[in-house]
């Protein structure tokens, strides 16, 4: 975008991982039979009264604290009125004028550069139900089914300031936000199950201008890839409209994944009037500062702090540290194995290699097993290649690494007395090649080392074999 600056803001909905819903005691588990987790309260039947789930407030505050927000001891609920079949009460309970948290921020890396995005506010609200269309979309469907299991699950809506400037930056922000939510344990943030959803606002302004352009809201961004692609598409579309002397319409657009483009949904004039007013059935929240202190004390080490600690205290590269930060289970193992006096980089390399693939299929090994295996390599009992073999049987057998080594007779043979006869045999079997090597074709050394390795089923120490070969051939 040569002539324009791009301005992006995000609104993220995060479903909170509470056992029961926000305002009633219905279960929240995903995948239950349709309409099996509903009650008169979340169905909005007349005469029912909501009751606030304390855990949802705790999780909302915890998210705010992890994002450096100001937590408001006083906050209030409002009714947002609109008519749609996924909303049984015909209003959503949310926080409008007095949200739970304001003024936070999130820091994250984009290509090794640290960025900071301001969080304007975080508020609590309830989830709507889910419509299941008979066709591909509501427009080409004969009928739609409605499932209210999701209605009333607690959500937080996180709103950023419009200070994101590239589609890729938006994606990396969202990835870091998701990681943070997982670290603090308030949500499982599965985009494919809808427990993390994102809408994006994007506008363009002439380069360097301080006046914001007309913004377009993009909905239906169901993956990180969709977010980045939709923003790239919209950035290009708006710059073409503006470069052609046109005007960008203020509207909501939806992202069509298959077509790879955004489509107009409704313009500003069609925006509903929500007639928001204070919720009469719920008292305002008045949080005890001591309670908030306790929540703050329970915020664990966050991803960025962990990344810095891994780089600083363990000397890991950004690449290695990022791997561990992104996969907390691997990181936990790293800390446990590293404690046992093994080289930090050896431990990460091991975890990132074949181990990662096997652990994802079959579950993790204990730190004890891993350190035993790495120690066997470290002390030279087995080679790297043999370690791979031991590793794959570790996942299936109940034996320890040492037991597997013994059982299979795996060990590095570096005793010249055992290797020399094998070497002589290999040389005797290849007289032509021996002559060529002696005539100066030294790359044949690796051929002979390979032959000796084969003859010893990979047990020979290749360095020792190389040395012995040189002795034997007088070079
Ligand atoms: Zn209910």
PDB file of N, CA, C and O in Angstrom, residues 194-259:
ATOM      1  N   UNK A 194     -15.756 -22.436  17.568  1.00  0.00           N
ATOM      2  CA  UNK A 194     -16.375 -21.135  17.821  1.00  0.00           C
ATOM      3  C   UNK A 194     -16.081 -20.540  19.185  1.00  0.00           C
ATOM      4  O   UNK A 194     -16.671 -19.541  19.565  1.00  0.00           O
ATOM      5  N   UNK A 195     -15.157 -21.129  19.959  1.00  0.00           N
ATOM      6  CA  UNK A 195     -14.906 -20.545  21.280  1.00  0.00           C
ATOM      7  C   UNK A 195     -13.909 -19.380  21.213  1.00  0.00           C
ATOM      8  O   UNK A 195     -13.612 -18.748  22.215  1.00  0.00           O
ATOM      9  N   UNK A 196     -13.383 -19.089  20.023  1.00  0.00           N
ATOM     10  CA  UNK A 196     -12.630 -17.850  19.778  1.00  0.00           C
ATOM     11  C   UNK A 196     -13.084 -17.325  18.425  1.00  0.00           C
ATOM     12  O   UNK A 196     -13.002 -18.035  17.423  1.00  0.00           O
ATOM     13  N   UNK A 197     -13.650 -16.104  18.419  1.00  0.00           N
ATOM     14  CA  UNK A 197     -14.126 -15.538  17.156  1.00  0.00           C
ATOM     15  C   UNK A 197     -13.633 -14.103  17.040  1.00  0.00           C
ATOM     16  O   UNK A 197     -13.431 -13.428  18.043  1.00  0.00           O
ATOM     17  N   UNK A 198     -13.450 -13.699  15.811  1.00  0.00           N
ATOM     18  CA  UNK A 198     -12.861 -12.379  15.623  1.00  0.00           C
ATOM     19  C   UNK A 198     -13.587 -11.612  14.517  1.00  0.00           C
ATOM     20  O   UNK A 198     -13.878 -12.162  13.461  1.00  0.00           O
ATOM     21  N   UNK A 199     -13.917 -10.359  14.777  1.00  0.00           N
ATOM     22  CA  UNK A 199     -14.376  -9.431  13.741  1.00  0.00           C
ATOM     23  C   UNK A 199     -13.284  -8.383  13.593  1.00  0.00           C
ATOM     24  O   UNK A 199     -12.582  -8.088  14.556  1.00  0.00           O
ATOM     25  N   UNK A 200     -13.140  -7.849  12.398  1.00  0.00           N
ATOM     26  CA  UNK A 200     -12.077  -6.860  12.186  1.00  0.00           C
ATOM     27  C   UNK A 200     -12.646  -5.588  11.546  1.00  0.00           C
ATOM     28  O   UNK A 200     -13.521  -5.666  10.682  1.00  0.00           O
ATOM     29  N   UNK A 201     -12.157  -4.435  12.005  1.00  0.00           N
ATOM     30  CA  UNK A 201     -12.458  -3.161  11.342  1.00  0.00           C
ATOM     31  C   UNK A 201     -11.236  -2.753  10.555  1.00  0.00           C
ATOM     32  O   UNK A 201     -10.120  -2.844  11.061  1.00  0.00           O
ATOM     33  N   UNK A 202     -11.441  -2.286   9.336  1.00  0.00           N
ATOM     34  CA  UNK A 202     -10.281  -1.833   8.565  1.00  0.00           C
ATOM     35  C   UNK A 202     -10.644  -0.591   7.780  1.00  0.00           C
ATOM     36  O   UNK A 202     -11.728  -0.492   7.200  1.00  0.00           O
ATOM     37  N   UNK A 203      -9.728   0.386   7.803  1.00  0.00           N
ATOM     38  CA  UNK A 203      -9.903   1.587   6.983  1.00  0.00           C
ATOM     39  C   UNK A 203      -8.544   2.004   6.452  1.00  0.00           C
ATOM     40  O   UNK A 203      -7.500   1.604   6.978  1.00  0.00           O
ATOM     41  N   UNK A 204      -8.558   2.794   5.393  1.00  0.00           N
ATOM     42  CA  UNK A 204      -7.324   3.315   4.811  1.00  0.00           C
ATOM     43  C   UNK A 204      -7.351   4.831   4.895  1.00  0.00           C
ATOM     44  O   UNK A 204      -8.422   5.435   4.788  1.00  0.00           O
ATOM     45  N   UNK A 205      -6.185   5.434   5.119  1.00  0.00           N
ATOM     46  CA  UNK A 205      -6.109   6.893   5.080  1.00  0.00           C
ATOM     47  C   UNK A 205      -4.871   7.290   4.304  1.00  0.00           C
ATOM     48  O   UNK A 205      -3.916   6.497   4.223  1.00  0.00           O
ATOM     49  N   UNK A 206      -4.872   8.513   3.711  1.00  0.00           N
ATOM     50  CA  UNK A 206      -3.677   8.931   2.976  1.00  0.00           C
ATOM     51  C   UNK A 206      -2.452   8.831   3.883  1.00  0.00           C
ATOM     52  O   UNK A 206      -2.539   9.115   5.072  1.00  0.00           O
ATOM     53  N   UNK A 207      -1.335   8.411   3.325  1.00  0.00           N
ATOM     54  CA  UNK A 207      -0.117   8.200   4.112  1.00  0.00           C
ATOM     55  C   UNK A 207       0.203   9.413   4.969  1.00  0.00           C
ATOM     56  O   UNK A 207       0.225  10.535   4.487  1.00  0.00           O
ATOM     57  N   UNK A 208       0.398   9.196   6.267  1.00  0.00           N
ATOM     58  CA  UNK A 208       0.786  10.267   7.169  1.00  0.00           C
ATOM     59  C   UNK A 208      -0.378  11.084   7.702  1.00  0.00           C
ATOM     60  O   UNK A 208      -0.204  11.874   8.636  1.00  0.00           O
ATOM     61  N   UNK A 209      -1.570  10.928   7.136  1.00  0.00           N
ATOM     62  CA  UNK A 209      -2.711  11.723   7.591  1.00  0.00           C
ATOM     63  C   UNK A 209      -3.134  11.302   8.988  1.00  0.00           C
ATOM     64  O   UNK A 209      -2.990  10.142   9.371  1.00  0.00           O
ATOM     65  N   UNK A 210      -3.681  12.262   9.766  1.00  0.00           N
ATOM     66  CA  UNK A 210      -4.131  11.906  11.105  1.00  0.00           C
ATOM     67  C   UNK A 210      -5.632  11.654  11.131  1.00  0.00           C
ATOM     68  O   UNK A 210      -6.185  11.249  12.145  1.00  0.00           O
ATOM     69  N   UNK A 211      -6.293  11.898  10.016  1.00  0.00           N
ATOM     70  CA  UNK A 211      -7.746  11.687   9.958  1.00  0.00           C
ATOM     71  C   UNK A 211      -8.028  10.269   9.485  1.00  0.00           C
ATOM     72  O   UNK A 211      -7.545   9.838   8.442  1.00  0.00           O
ATOM     73  N   UNK A 212      -8.795   9.551  10.283  1.00  0.00           N
ATOM     74  CA  UNK A 212      -9.106   8.173   9.928  1.00  0.00           C
ATOM     75  C   UNK A 212     -10.061   8.112   8.742  1.00  0.00           C
ATOM     76  O   UNK A 212     -10.931   8.961   8.587  1.00  0.00           O
ATOM     77  N   UNK A 213      -9.906   7.099   7.898  1.00  0.00           N
ATOM     78  CA  UNK A 213     -10.810   6.893   6.775  1.00  0.00           C
ATOM     79  C   UNK A 213     -12.092   6.196   7.216  1.00  0.00           C
ATOM     80  O   UNK A 213     -12.281   5.913   8.392  1.00  0.00           O
ATOM     81  N   UNK A 214     -12.958   5.924   6.256  1.00  0.00           N
ATOM     82  CA  UNK A 214     -14.206   5.223   6.557  1.00  0.00           C
ATOM     83  C   UNK A 214     -13.920   3.750   6.782  1.00  0.00           C
ATOM     84  O   UNK A 214     -13.249   3.109   5.969  1.00  0.00           O
ATOM     85  N   UNK A 215     -14.446   3.218   7.892  1.00  0.00           N
ATOM     86  CA  UNK A 215     -14.084   1.834   8.191  1.00  0.00           C
ATOM     87  C   UNK A 215     -15.157   0.851   7.760  1.00  0.00           C
ATOM     88  O   UNK A 215     -16.347   1.147   7.709  1.00  0.00           O
ATOM     89  N   UNK A 216     -14.669  -0.335   7.444  1.00  0.00           N
ATOM     90  CA  UNK A 216     -15.531  -1.443   7.053  1.00  0.00           C
ATOM     91  C   UNK A 216     -15.336  -2.525   8.096  1.00  0.00           C
ATOM     92  O   UNK A 216     -14.210  -2.776   8.541  1.00  0.00           O
ATOM     93  N   UNK A 217     -16.426  -3.146   8.514  1.00  0.00           N
ATOM     94  CA  UNK A 217     -16.323  -4.224   9.482  1.00  0.00           C
ATOM     95  C   UNK A 217     -16.424  -5.557   8.746  1.00  0.00           C
ATOM     96  O   UNK A 217     -17.324  -5.750   7.938  1.00  0.00           O
ATOM     97  N   UNK A 218     -15.471  -6.467   9.023  1.00  0.00           N
ATOM     98  CA  UNK A 218     -15.517  -7.788   8.382  1.00  0.00           C
ATOM     99  C   UNK A 218     -15.891  -8.828   9.429  1.00  0.00           C
ATOM    100  O   UNK A 218     -15.276  -8.890  10.493  1.00  0.00           O
ATOM    101  N   UNK A 219     -16.904  -9.613   9.089  1.00  0.00           N
ATOM    102  CA  UNK A 219     -17.373 -10.649  10.019  1.00  0.00           C
ATOM    103  C   UNK A 219     -17.068 -12.039   9.450  1.00  0.00           C
ATOM    104  O   UNK A 219     -16.602 -12.160   8.331  1.00  0.00           O
ATOM    105  N   UNK A 220     -17.338 -13.049  10.274  1.00  0.00           N
ATOM    106  CA  UNK A 220     -17.210 -14.432   9.824  1.00  0.00           C
ATOM    107  C   UNK A 220     -15.751 -14.844   9.556  1.00  0.00           C
ATOM    108  O   UNK A 220     -15.463 -15.526   8.584  1.00  0.00           O
ATOM    109  N   UNK A 221     -14.862 -14.411  10.423  1.00  0.00           N
ATOM    110  CA  UNK A 221     -13.452 -14.776  10.269  1.00  0.00           C
ATOM    111  C   UNK A 221     -13.178 -15.958  11.186  1.00  0.00           C
ATOM    112  O   UNK A 221     -12.974 -15.790  12.372  1.00  0.00           O
ATOM    113  N   UNK A 222     -13.202 -17.154  10.616  1.00  0.00           N
ATOM    114  CA  UNK A 222     -13.196 -18.357  11.445  1.00  0.00           C
ATOM    115  C   UNK A 222     -11.835 -19.000  11.629  1.00  0.00           C
ATOM    116  O   UNK A 222     -11.737 -20.075  12.194  1.00  0.00           O
ATOM    117  N   UNK A 223     -10.800 -18.372  11.100  1.00  0.00           N
ATOM    118  CA  UNK A 223      -9.462 -18.928  11.304  1.00  0.00           C
ATOM    119  C   UNK A 223      -8.452 -17.788  11.200  1.00  0.00           C
ATOM    120  O   UNK A 223      -8.780 -16.708  10.721  1.00  0.00           O
ATOM    121  N   UNK A 224      -7.223 -18.071  11.648  1.00  0.00           N
ATOM    122  CA  UNK A 224      -6.171 -17.055  11.550  1.00  0.00           C
ATOM    123  C   UNK A 224      -5.914 -16.703  10.088  1.00  0.00           C
ATOM    124  O   UNK A 224      -5.710 -15.550   9.738  1.00  0.00           O
ATOM    125  N   UNK A 225      -5.963 -17.734   9.262  1.00  0.00           N
ATOM    126  CA  UNK A 225      -5.729 -17.544   7.835  1.00  0.00           C
ATOM    127  C   UNK A 225      -6.820 -16.674   7.218  1.00  0.00           C
ATOM    128  O   UNK A 225      -6.549 -15.783   6.428  1.00  0.00           O
ATOM    129  N   UNK A 226      -8.084 -16.937   7.622  1.00  0.00           N
ATOM    130  CA  UNK A 226      -9.199 -16.148   7.106  1.00  0.00           C
ATOM    131  C   UNK A 226      -9.032 -14.673   7.504  1.00  0.00           C
ATOM    132  O   UNK A 226      -9.263 -13.776   6.693  1.00  0.00           O
ATOM    133  N   UNK A 227      -8.607 -14.436   8.743  1.00  0.00           N
ATOM    134  CA  UNK A 227      -8.411 -13.055   9.200  1.00  0.00           C
ATOM    135  C   UNK A 227      -7.389 -12.339   8.316  1.00  0.00           C
ATOM    136  O   UNK A 227      -7.636 -11.242   7.813  1.00  0.00           O
ATOM    137  N   UNK A 228      -6.242 -12.981   8.112  1.00  0.00           N
ATOM    138  CA  UNK A 228      -5.180 -12.337   7.327  1.00  0.00           C
ATOM    139  C   UNK A 228      -5.604 -12.148   5.869  1.00  0.00           C
ATOM    140  O   UNK A 228      -5.406 -11.079   5.290  1.00  0.00           O
ATOM    141  N   UNK A 229      -6.201 -13.183   5.297  1.00  0.00           N
ATOM    142  CA  UNK A 229      -6.592 -13.098   3.878  1.00  0.00           C
ATOM    143  C   UNK A 229      -7.683 -12.064   3.656  1.00  0.00           C
ATOM    144  O   UNK A 229      -7.656 -11.300   2.691  1.00  0.00           O
ATOM    145  N   UNK A 230      -8.674 -12.039   4.550  1.00  0.00           N
ATOM    146  CA  UNK A 230      -9.787 -11.089   4.405  1.00  0.00           C
ATOM    147  C   UNK A 230      -9.263  -9.650   4.501  1.00  0.00           C
ATOM    148  O   UNK A 230      -9.686  -8.773   3.744  1.00  0.00           O
ATOM    149  N   UNK A 231      -8.322  -9.421   5.429  1.00  0.00           N
ATOM    150  CA  UNK A 231      -7.773  -8.074   5.579  1.00  0.00           C
ATOM    151  C   UNK A 231      -6.940  -7.689   4.358  1.00  0.00           C
ATOM    152  O   UNK A 231      -6.984  -6.550   3.895  1.00  0.00           O
ATOM    153  N   UNK A 232      -6.182  -8.654   3.831  1.00  0.00           N
ATOM    154  CA  UNK A 232      -5.394  -8.377   2.614  1.00  0.00           C
ATOM    155  C   UNK A 232      -6.318  -8.018   1.452  1.00  0.00           C
ATOM    156  O   UNK A 232      -6.072  -7.071   0.706  1.00  0.00           O
ATOM    157  N   UNK A 233      -7.402  -8.789   1.327  1.00  0.00           N
ATOM    158  CA  UNK A 233      -8.354  -8.536   0.250  1.00  0.00           C
ATOM    159  C   UNK A 233      -8.971  -7.145   0.402  1.00  0.00           C
ATOM    160  O   UNK A 233      -9.042  -6.373  -0.557  1.00  0.00           O
ATOM    161  N   UNK A 234      -9.377  -6.840   1.623  1.00  0.00           N
ATOM    162  CA  UNK A 234     -10.082  -5.574   1.875  1.00  0.00           C
ATOM    163  C   UNK A 234      -9.128  -4.378   1.724  1.00  0.00           C
ATOM    164  O   UNK A 234      -9.514  -3.317   1.244  1.00  0.00           O
ATOM    165  N   UNK A 235      -7.872  -4.552   2.118  1.00  0.00           N
ATOM    166  CA  UNK A 235      -6.855  -3.508   1.969  1.00  0.00           C
ATOM    167  C   UNK A 235      -6.716  -3.139   0.477  1.00  0.00           C
ATOM    168  O   UNK A 235      -6.717  -1.974   0.100  1.00  0.00           O
ATOM    169  N   UNK A 236      -6.648  -4.187  -0.334  1.00  0.00           N
ATOM    170  CA  UNK A 236      -6.497  -3.980  -1.775  1.00  0.00           C
ATOM    171  C   UNK A 236      -7.763  -3.356  -2.374  1.00  0.00           C
ATOM    172  O   UNK A 236      -7.702  -2.404  -3.151  1.00  0.00           O
ATOM    173  N   UNK A 237      -8.922  -3.882  -1.974  1.00  0.00           N
ATOM    174  CA  UNK A 237     -10.192  -3.384  -2.514  1.00  0.00           C
ATOM    175  C   UNK A 237     -10.364  -1.892  -2.186  1.00  0.00           C
ATOM    176  O   UNK A 237     -10.658  -1.082  -3.068  1.00  0.00           O
ATOM    177  N   UNK A 238     -10.102  -1.532  -0.924  1.00  0.00           N
ATOM    178  CA  UNK A 238     -10.290  -0.131  -0.536  1.00  0.00           C
ATOM    179  C   UNK A 238      -9.283   0.789  -1.223  1.00  0.00           C
ATOM    180  O   UNK A 238      -9.627   1.906  -1.607  1.00  0.00           O
ATOM    181  N   UNK A 239      -8.050   0.295  -1.386  1.00  0.00           N
ATOM    182  CA  UNK A 239      -7.058   1.167  -2.029  1.00  0.00           C
ATOM    183  C   UNK A 239      -7.421   1.388  -3.498  1.00  0.00           C
ATOM    184  O   UNK A 239      -7.201   2.473  -4.043  1.00  0.00           O
ATOM    185  N   UNK A 240      -8.021   0.368  -4.117  1.00  0.00           N
ATOM    186  CA  UNK A 240      -8.451   0.547  -5.514  1.00  0.00           C
ATOM    187  C   UNK A 240      -9.619   1.522  -5.612  1.00  0.00           C
ATOM    188  O   UNK A 240      -9.648   2.381  -6.490  1.00  0.00           O
ATOM    189  N   UNK A 241     -10.561   1.408  -4.670  1.00  0.00           N
ATOM    190  CA  UNK A 241     -11.704   2.342  -4.659  1.00  0.00           C
ATOM    191  C   UNK A 241     -11.185   3.774  -4.489  1.00  0.00           C
ATOM    192  O   UNK A 241     -11.531   4.685  -5.244  1.00  0.00           O
ATOM    193  N   UNK A 242     -10.289   3.965  -3.502  1.00  0.00           N
ATOM    194  CA  UNK A 242      -9.807   5.318  -3.196  1.00  0.00           C
ATOM    195  C   UNK A 242      -8.917   5.866  -4.311  1.00  0.00           C
ATOM    196  O   UNK A 242      -9.035   7.032  -4.690  1.00  0.00           O
ATOM    197  N   UNK A 243      -8.035   5.006  -4.846  1.00  0.00           N
ATOM    198  CA  UNK A 243      -7.158   5.468  -5.936  1.00  0.00           C
ATOM    199  C   UNK A 243      -7.972   5.866  -7.161  1.00  0.00           C
ATOM    200  O   UNK A 243      -7.579   6.751  -7.925  1.00  0.00           O
ATOM    201  N   UNK A 244      -9.135   5.199  -7.359  1.00  0.00           N
ATOM    202  CA  UNK A 244      -9.991   5.516  -8.503  1.00  0.00           C
ATOM    203  C   UNK A 244     -10.889   6.719  -8.240  1.00  0.00           C
ATOM    204  O   UNK A 244     -11.809   6.975  -9.008  1.00  0.00           O
ATOM    205  N   UNK A 245     -10.656   7.416  -7.134  1.00  0.00           N
ATOM    206  CA  UNK A 245     -11.461   8.601  -6.827  1.00  0.00           C
ATOM    207  C   UNK A 245     -12.793   8.262  -6.181  1.00  0.00           C
ATOM    208  O   UNK A 245     -13.641   9.140  -5.982  1.00  0.00           O
ATOM    209  N   UNK A 246     -12.997   7.003  -5.818  1.00  0.00           N
ATOM    210  CA  UNK A 246     -14.269   6.602  -5.220  1.00  0.00           C
ATOM    211  C   UNK A 246     -14.308   6.812  -3.715  1.00  0.00           C
ATOM    212  O   UNK A 246     -13.357   7.315  -3.117  1.00  0.00           O
ATOM    213  N   UNK A 247     -15.433   6.422  -3.125  1.00  0.00           N
ATOM    214  CA  UNK A 247     -15.634   6.571  -1.691  1.00  0.00           C
ATOM    215  C   UNK A 247     -15.916   5.185  -1.108  1.00  0.00           C
ATOM    216  O   UNK A 247     -16.717   4.425  -1.657  1.00  0.00           O
ATOM    217  N   UNK A 248     -15.245   4.857   0.005  1.00  0.00           N
ATOM    218  CA  UNK A 248     -15.499   3.578   0.675  1.00  0.00           C
ATOM    219  C   UNK A 248     -16.772   3.720   1.496  1.00  0.00           C
ATOM    220  O   UNK A 248     -16.927   4.677   2.246  1.00  0.00           O
ATOM    221  N   UNK A 249     -17.692   2.797   1.294  1.00  0.00           N
ATOM    222  CA  UNK A 249     -18.950   2.835   2.048  1.00  0.00           C
ATOM    223  C   UNK A 249     -18.735   2.266   3.431  1.00  0.00           C
ATOM    224  O   UNK A 249     -18.051   1.258   3.591  1.00  0.00           O
ATOM    225  N   UNK A 250     -19.335   2.903   4.440  1.00  0.00           N
ATOM    226  CA  UNK A 250     -19.271   2.318   5.775  1.00  0.00           C
ATOM    227  C   UNK A 250     -20.281   1.175   5.834  1.00  0.00           C
ATOM    228  O   UNK A 250     -21.484   1.391   5.663  1.00  0.00           O
ATOM    229  N   UNK A 251     -19.778  -0.034   6.038  1.00  0.00           N
ATOM    230  CA  UNK A 251     -20.679  -1.193   5.981  1.00  0.00           C
ATOM    231  C   UNK A 251     -20.065  -2.383   6.700  1.00  0.00           C
ATOM    232  O   UNK A 251     -18.890  -2.378   7.056  1.00  0.00           O
ATOM    233  N   UNK A 252     -20.886  -3.412   6.873  1.00  0.00           N
ATOM    234  CA  UNK A 252     -20.397  -4.699   7.362  1.00  0.00           C
ATOM    235  C   UNK A 252     -20.264  -5.609   6.156  1.00  0.00           C
ATOM    236  O   UNK A 252     -21.150  -5.652   5.306  1.00  0.00           O
ATOM    237  N   UNK A 253     -19.151  -6.327   6.113  1.00  0.00           N
ATOM    238  CA  UNK A 253     -18.947  -7.276   5.023  1.00  0.00           C
ATOM    239  C   UNK A 253     -18.652  -8.641   5.620  1.00  0.00           C
ATOM    240  O   UNK A 253     -18.159  -8.747   6.740  1.00  0.00           O
ATOM    241  N   UNK A 254     -18.954  -9.671   4.864  1.00  0.00           N
ATOM    242  CA  UNK A 254     -18.664 -11.012   5.354  1.00  0.00           C
ATOM    243  C   UNK A 254     -17.577 -11.625   4.485  1.00  0.00           C
ATOM    244  O   UNK A 254     -17.449 -11.285   3.309  1.00  0.00           O
ATOM    245  N   UNK A 255     -16.762 -12.468   5.089  1.00  0.00           N
ATOM    246  CA  UNK A 255     -15.665 -13.112   4.363  1.00  0.00           C
ATOM    247  C   UNK A 255     -16.156 -14.422   3.778  1.00  0.00           C
ATOM    248  O   UNK A 255     -16.663 -15.289   4.484  1.00  0.00           O
ATOM    249  N   UNK A 256     -16.041 -14.549   2.456  1.00  0.00           N
ATOM    250  CA  UNK A 256     -16.408 -15.791   1.781  1.00  0.00           C
ATOM    251  C   UNK A 256     -15.128 -16.571   1.519  1.00  0.00           C
ATOM    252  O   UNK A 256     -14.350 -16.240   0.625  1.00  0.00           O
ATOM    253  N   UNK A 257     -14.914 -17.600   2.316  1.00  0.00           N
ATOM    254  CA  UNK A 257     -13.666 -18.365   2.272  1.00  0.00           C
ATOM    255  C   UNK A 257     -13.448 -18.990   0.892  1.00  0.00           C
ATOM    256  O   UNK A 257     -12.356 -18.961   0.341  1.00  0.00           O
ATOM    257  N   UNK A 258     -14.515 -19.562   0.333  1.00  0.00           N
ATOM    258  CA  UNK A 258     -14.352 -20.276  -0.939  1.00  0.00           C
ATOM    259  C   UNK A 258     -14.052 -19.322  -2.088  1.00  0.00           C
ATOM    260  O   UNK A 258     -13.206 -19.576  -2.928  1.00  0.00           O
ATOM    261  N   UNK A 259     -14.771 -18.194  -2.102  1.00  0.00           N
ATOM    262  CA  UNK A 259     -14.552 -17.232  -3.184  1.00  0.00           C
ATOM    263  C   UNK A 259     -13.295 -16.408  -2.933  1.00  0.00           C
ATOM    264  O   UNK A 259     -12.763 -15.767  -3.835  1.00  0.00           O
TER     265      UNK A 259
END
